[in-house]
PDB file of C-alpha atoms in Angstrom:
ATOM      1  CA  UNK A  11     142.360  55.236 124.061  1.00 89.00           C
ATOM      2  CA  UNK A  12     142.985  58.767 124.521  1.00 94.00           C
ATOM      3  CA  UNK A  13     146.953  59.903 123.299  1.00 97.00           C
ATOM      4  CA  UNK A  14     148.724  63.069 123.426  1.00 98.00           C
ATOM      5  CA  UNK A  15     151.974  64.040 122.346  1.00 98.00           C
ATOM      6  CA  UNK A  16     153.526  67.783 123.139  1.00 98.00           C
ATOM      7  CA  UNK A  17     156.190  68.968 120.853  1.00 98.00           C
ATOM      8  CA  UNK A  18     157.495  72.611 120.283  1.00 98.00           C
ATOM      9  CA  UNK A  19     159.336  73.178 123.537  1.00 98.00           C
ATOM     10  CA  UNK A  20     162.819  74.878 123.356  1.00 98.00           C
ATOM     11  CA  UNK A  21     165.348  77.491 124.589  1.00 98.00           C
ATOM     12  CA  UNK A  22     164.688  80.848 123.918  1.00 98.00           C
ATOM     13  CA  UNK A  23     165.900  84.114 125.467  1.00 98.00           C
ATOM     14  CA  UNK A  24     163.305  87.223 127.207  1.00 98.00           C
ATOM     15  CA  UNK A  25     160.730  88.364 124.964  1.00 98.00           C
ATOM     16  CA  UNK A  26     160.966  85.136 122.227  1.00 98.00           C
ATOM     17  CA  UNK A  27     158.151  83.161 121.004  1.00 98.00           C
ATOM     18  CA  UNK A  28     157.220  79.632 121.107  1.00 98.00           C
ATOM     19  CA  UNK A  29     154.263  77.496 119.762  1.00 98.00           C
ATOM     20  CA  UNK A  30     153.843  74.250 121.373  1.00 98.00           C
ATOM     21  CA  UNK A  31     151.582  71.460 119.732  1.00 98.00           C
ATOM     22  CA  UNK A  32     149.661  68.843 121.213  1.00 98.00           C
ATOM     23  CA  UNK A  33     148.847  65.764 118.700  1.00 97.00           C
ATOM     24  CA  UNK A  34     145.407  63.952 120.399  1.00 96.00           C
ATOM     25  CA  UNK A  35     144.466  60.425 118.939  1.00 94.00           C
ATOM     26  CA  UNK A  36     141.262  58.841 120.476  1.00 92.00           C
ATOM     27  CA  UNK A  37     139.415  61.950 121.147  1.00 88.00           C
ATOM     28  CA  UNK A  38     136.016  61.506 118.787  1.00 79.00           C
ATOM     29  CA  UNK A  39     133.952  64.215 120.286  1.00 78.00           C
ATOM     30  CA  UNK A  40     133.323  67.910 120.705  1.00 84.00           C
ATOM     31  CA  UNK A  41     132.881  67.533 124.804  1.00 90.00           C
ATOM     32  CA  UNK A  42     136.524  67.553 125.914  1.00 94.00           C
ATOM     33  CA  UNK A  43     137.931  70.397 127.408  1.00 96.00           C
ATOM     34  CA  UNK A  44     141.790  70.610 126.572  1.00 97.00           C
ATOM     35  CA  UNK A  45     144.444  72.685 128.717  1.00 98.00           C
ATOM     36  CA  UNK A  46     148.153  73.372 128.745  1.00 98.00           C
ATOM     37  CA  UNK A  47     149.999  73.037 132.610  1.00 98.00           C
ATOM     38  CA  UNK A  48     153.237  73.542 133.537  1.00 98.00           C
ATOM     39  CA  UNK A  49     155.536  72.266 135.866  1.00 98.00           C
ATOM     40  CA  UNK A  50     158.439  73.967 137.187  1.00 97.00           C
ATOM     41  CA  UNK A  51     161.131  72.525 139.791  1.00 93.00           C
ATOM     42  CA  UNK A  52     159.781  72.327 142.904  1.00 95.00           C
ATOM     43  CA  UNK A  53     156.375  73.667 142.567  1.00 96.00           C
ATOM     44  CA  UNK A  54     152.954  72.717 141.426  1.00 96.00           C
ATOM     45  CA  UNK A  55     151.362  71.701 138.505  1.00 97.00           C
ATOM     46  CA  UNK A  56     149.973  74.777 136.886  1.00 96.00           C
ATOM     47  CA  UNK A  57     147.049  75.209 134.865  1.00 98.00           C
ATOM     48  CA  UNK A  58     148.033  77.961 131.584  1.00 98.00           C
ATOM     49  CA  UNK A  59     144.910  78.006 129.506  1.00 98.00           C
ATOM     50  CA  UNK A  60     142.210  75.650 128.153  1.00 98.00           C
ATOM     51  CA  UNK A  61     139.903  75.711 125.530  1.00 97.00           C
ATOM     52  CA  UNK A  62     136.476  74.130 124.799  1.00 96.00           C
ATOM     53  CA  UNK A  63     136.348  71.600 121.925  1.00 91.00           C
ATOM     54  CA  UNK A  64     133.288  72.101 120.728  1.00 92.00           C
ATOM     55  CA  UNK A  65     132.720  75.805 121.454  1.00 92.00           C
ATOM     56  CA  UNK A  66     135.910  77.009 121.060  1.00 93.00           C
ATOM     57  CA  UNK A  67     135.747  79.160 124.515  1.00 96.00           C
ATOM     58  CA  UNK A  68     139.281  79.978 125.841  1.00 97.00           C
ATOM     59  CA  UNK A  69     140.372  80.468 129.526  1.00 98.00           C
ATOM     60  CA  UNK A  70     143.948  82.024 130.715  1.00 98.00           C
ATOM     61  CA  UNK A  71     145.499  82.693 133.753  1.00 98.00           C
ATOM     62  CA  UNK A  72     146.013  85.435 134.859  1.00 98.00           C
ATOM     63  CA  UNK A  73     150.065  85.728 134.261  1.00 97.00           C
ATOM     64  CA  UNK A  74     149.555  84.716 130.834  1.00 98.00           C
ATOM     65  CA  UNK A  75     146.963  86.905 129.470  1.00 98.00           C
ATOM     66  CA  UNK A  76     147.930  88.837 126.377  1.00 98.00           C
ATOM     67  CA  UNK A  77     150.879  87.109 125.975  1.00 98.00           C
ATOM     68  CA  UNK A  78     149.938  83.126 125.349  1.00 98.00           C
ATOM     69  CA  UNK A  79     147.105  82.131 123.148  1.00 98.00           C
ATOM     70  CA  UNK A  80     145.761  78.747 122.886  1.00 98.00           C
ATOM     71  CA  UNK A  81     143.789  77.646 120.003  1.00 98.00           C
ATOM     72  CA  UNK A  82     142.812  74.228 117.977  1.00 96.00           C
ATOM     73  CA  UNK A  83     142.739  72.648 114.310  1.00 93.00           C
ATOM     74  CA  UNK A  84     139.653  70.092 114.684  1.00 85.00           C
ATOM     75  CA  UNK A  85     140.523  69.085 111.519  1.00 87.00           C
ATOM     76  CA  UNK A  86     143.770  67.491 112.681  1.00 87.00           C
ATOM     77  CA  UNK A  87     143.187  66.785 116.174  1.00 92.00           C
ATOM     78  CA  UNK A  88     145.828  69.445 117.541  1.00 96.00           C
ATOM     79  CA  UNK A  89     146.046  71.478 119.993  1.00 97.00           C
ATOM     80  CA  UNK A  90     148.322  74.534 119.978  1.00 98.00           C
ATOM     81  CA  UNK A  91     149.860  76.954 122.502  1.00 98.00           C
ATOM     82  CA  UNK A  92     151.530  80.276 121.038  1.00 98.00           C
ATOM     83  CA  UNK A  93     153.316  81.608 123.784  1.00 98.00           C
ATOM     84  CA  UNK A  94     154.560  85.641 122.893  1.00 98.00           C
ATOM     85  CA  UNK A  95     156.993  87.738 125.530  1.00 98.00           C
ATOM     86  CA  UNK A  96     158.383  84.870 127.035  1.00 98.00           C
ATOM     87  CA  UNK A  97     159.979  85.840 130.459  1.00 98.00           C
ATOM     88  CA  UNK A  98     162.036  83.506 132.849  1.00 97.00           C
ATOM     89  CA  UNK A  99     159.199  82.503 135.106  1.00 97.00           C
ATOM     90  CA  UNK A 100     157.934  80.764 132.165  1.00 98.00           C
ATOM     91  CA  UNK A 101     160.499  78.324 132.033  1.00 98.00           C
ATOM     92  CA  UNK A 102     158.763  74.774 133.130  1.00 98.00           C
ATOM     93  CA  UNK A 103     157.802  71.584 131.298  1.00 98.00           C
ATOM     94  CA  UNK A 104     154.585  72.361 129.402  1.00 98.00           C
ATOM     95  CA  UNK A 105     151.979  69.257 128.871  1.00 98.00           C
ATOM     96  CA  UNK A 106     148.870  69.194 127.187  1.00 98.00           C
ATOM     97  CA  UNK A 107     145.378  67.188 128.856  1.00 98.00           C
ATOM     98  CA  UNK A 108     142.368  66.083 128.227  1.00 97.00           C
ATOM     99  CA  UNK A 109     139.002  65.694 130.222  1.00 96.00           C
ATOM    100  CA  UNK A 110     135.705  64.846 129.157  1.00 94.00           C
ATOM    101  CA  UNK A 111     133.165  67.587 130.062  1.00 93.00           C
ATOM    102  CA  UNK A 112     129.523  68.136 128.746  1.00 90.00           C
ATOM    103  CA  UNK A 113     129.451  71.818 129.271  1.00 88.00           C
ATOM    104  CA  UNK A 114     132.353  74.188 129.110  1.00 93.00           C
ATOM    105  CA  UNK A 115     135.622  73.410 130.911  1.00 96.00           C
ATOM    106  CA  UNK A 116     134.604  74.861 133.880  1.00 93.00           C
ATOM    107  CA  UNK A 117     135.260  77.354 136.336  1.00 94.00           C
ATOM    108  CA  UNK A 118     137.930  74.941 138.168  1.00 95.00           C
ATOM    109  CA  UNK A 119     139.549  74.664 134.414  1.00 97.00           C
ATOM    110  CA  UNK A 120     143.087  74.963 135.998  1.00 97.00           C
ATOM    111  CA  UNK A 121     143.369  72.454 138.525  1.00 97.00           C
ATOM    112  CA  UNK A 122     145.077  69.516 137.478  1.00 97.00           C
ATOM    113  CA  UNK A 123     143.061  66.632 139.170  1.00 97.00           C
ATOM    114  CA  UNK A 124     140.224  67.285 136.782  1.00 96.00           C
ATOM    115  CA  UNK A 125     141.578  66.058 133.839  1.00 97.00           C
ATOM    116  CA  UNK A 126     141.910  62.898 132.693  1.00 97.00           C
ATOM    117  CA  UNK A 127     144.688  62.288 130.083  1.00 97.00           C
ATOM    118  CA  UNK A 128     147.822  63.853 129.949  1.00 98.00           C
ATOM    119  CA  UNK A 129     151.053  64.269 127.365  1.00 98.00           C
ATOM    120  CA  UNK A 130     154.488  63.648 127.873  1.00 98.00           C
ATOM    121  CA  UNK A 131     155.480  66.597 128.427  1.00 98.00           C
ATOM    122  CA  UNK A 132     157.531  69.096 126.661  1.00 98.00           C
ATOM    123  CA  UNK A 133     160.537  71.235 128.358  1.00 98.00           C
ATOM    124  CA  UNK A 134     160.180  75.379 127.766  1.00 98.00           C
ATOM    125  CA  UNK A 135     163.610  77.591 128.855  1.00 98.00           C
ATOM    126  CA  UNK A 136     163.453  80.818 128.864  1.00 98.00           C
ATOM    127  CA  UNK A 137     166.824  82.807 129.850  1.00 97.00           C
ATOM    128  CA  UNK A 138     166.781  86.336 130.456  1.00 93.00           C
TER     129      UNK A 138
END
């Protein structure tokens, strides 16, 4: 059984840094493509970045490019987000999921339906 827990969200004012963490139990193989979403009031679910387990490949949106970077320790099964110049339309609740995928995360990496297991949730506030 897949797990994962998001911790690292906060309050921070414009142009502060955050890293959020993702803890994933039950996830044995390289083939899983992880992502961060968000989720602010009244809107969609949002798909940040992602990155390939077993190649390492990263994908962004476009908003977040140059200032988030998403990267993983194998070794201990986490997932991280560093987000840099945080602005005010960052503020959402971030979660990390999971999907198995044989090849790459794919070119519809963002969209939430594709992924299987999801986090918690953790709450990001950024005040300008």
């Amino acid at each position: 059984q897949v797990q994962l827990v998001e911790s690292g969200g906060g309050s921070v004012q414009t142009g502060g840094s955050l890293r959020l963490s993702c803890a994933a139990s039950g996830i044995t193989y390289s083939s899983y493509c992880m992502g961060w979403f968000r989720q602010a009031p009244g809107k969609e679910r949002e798909g940040v970045a992602a990155i390939y387990r077993f190649s390492s490949s990263t994908y962004y949106v476009d908003s977040v490019k140059g200032r988030f970077t998403i990267s993983q320790d194998n070794t201990k099964n986490t997932l991280y987000l560093q987000m840099n110049s945080l602005k005010p339309e960052d503020t959402a609740m971030y979660y990390c999921a999971a999907v198995w995928r044989i090849q790459g995360c794919g070119q519809y990496w963002y969209q939430a339906p594709k992924y299987t297991y999801w986090g918690q949730g953790t709450q990001v506030t950024v005040s300008s």
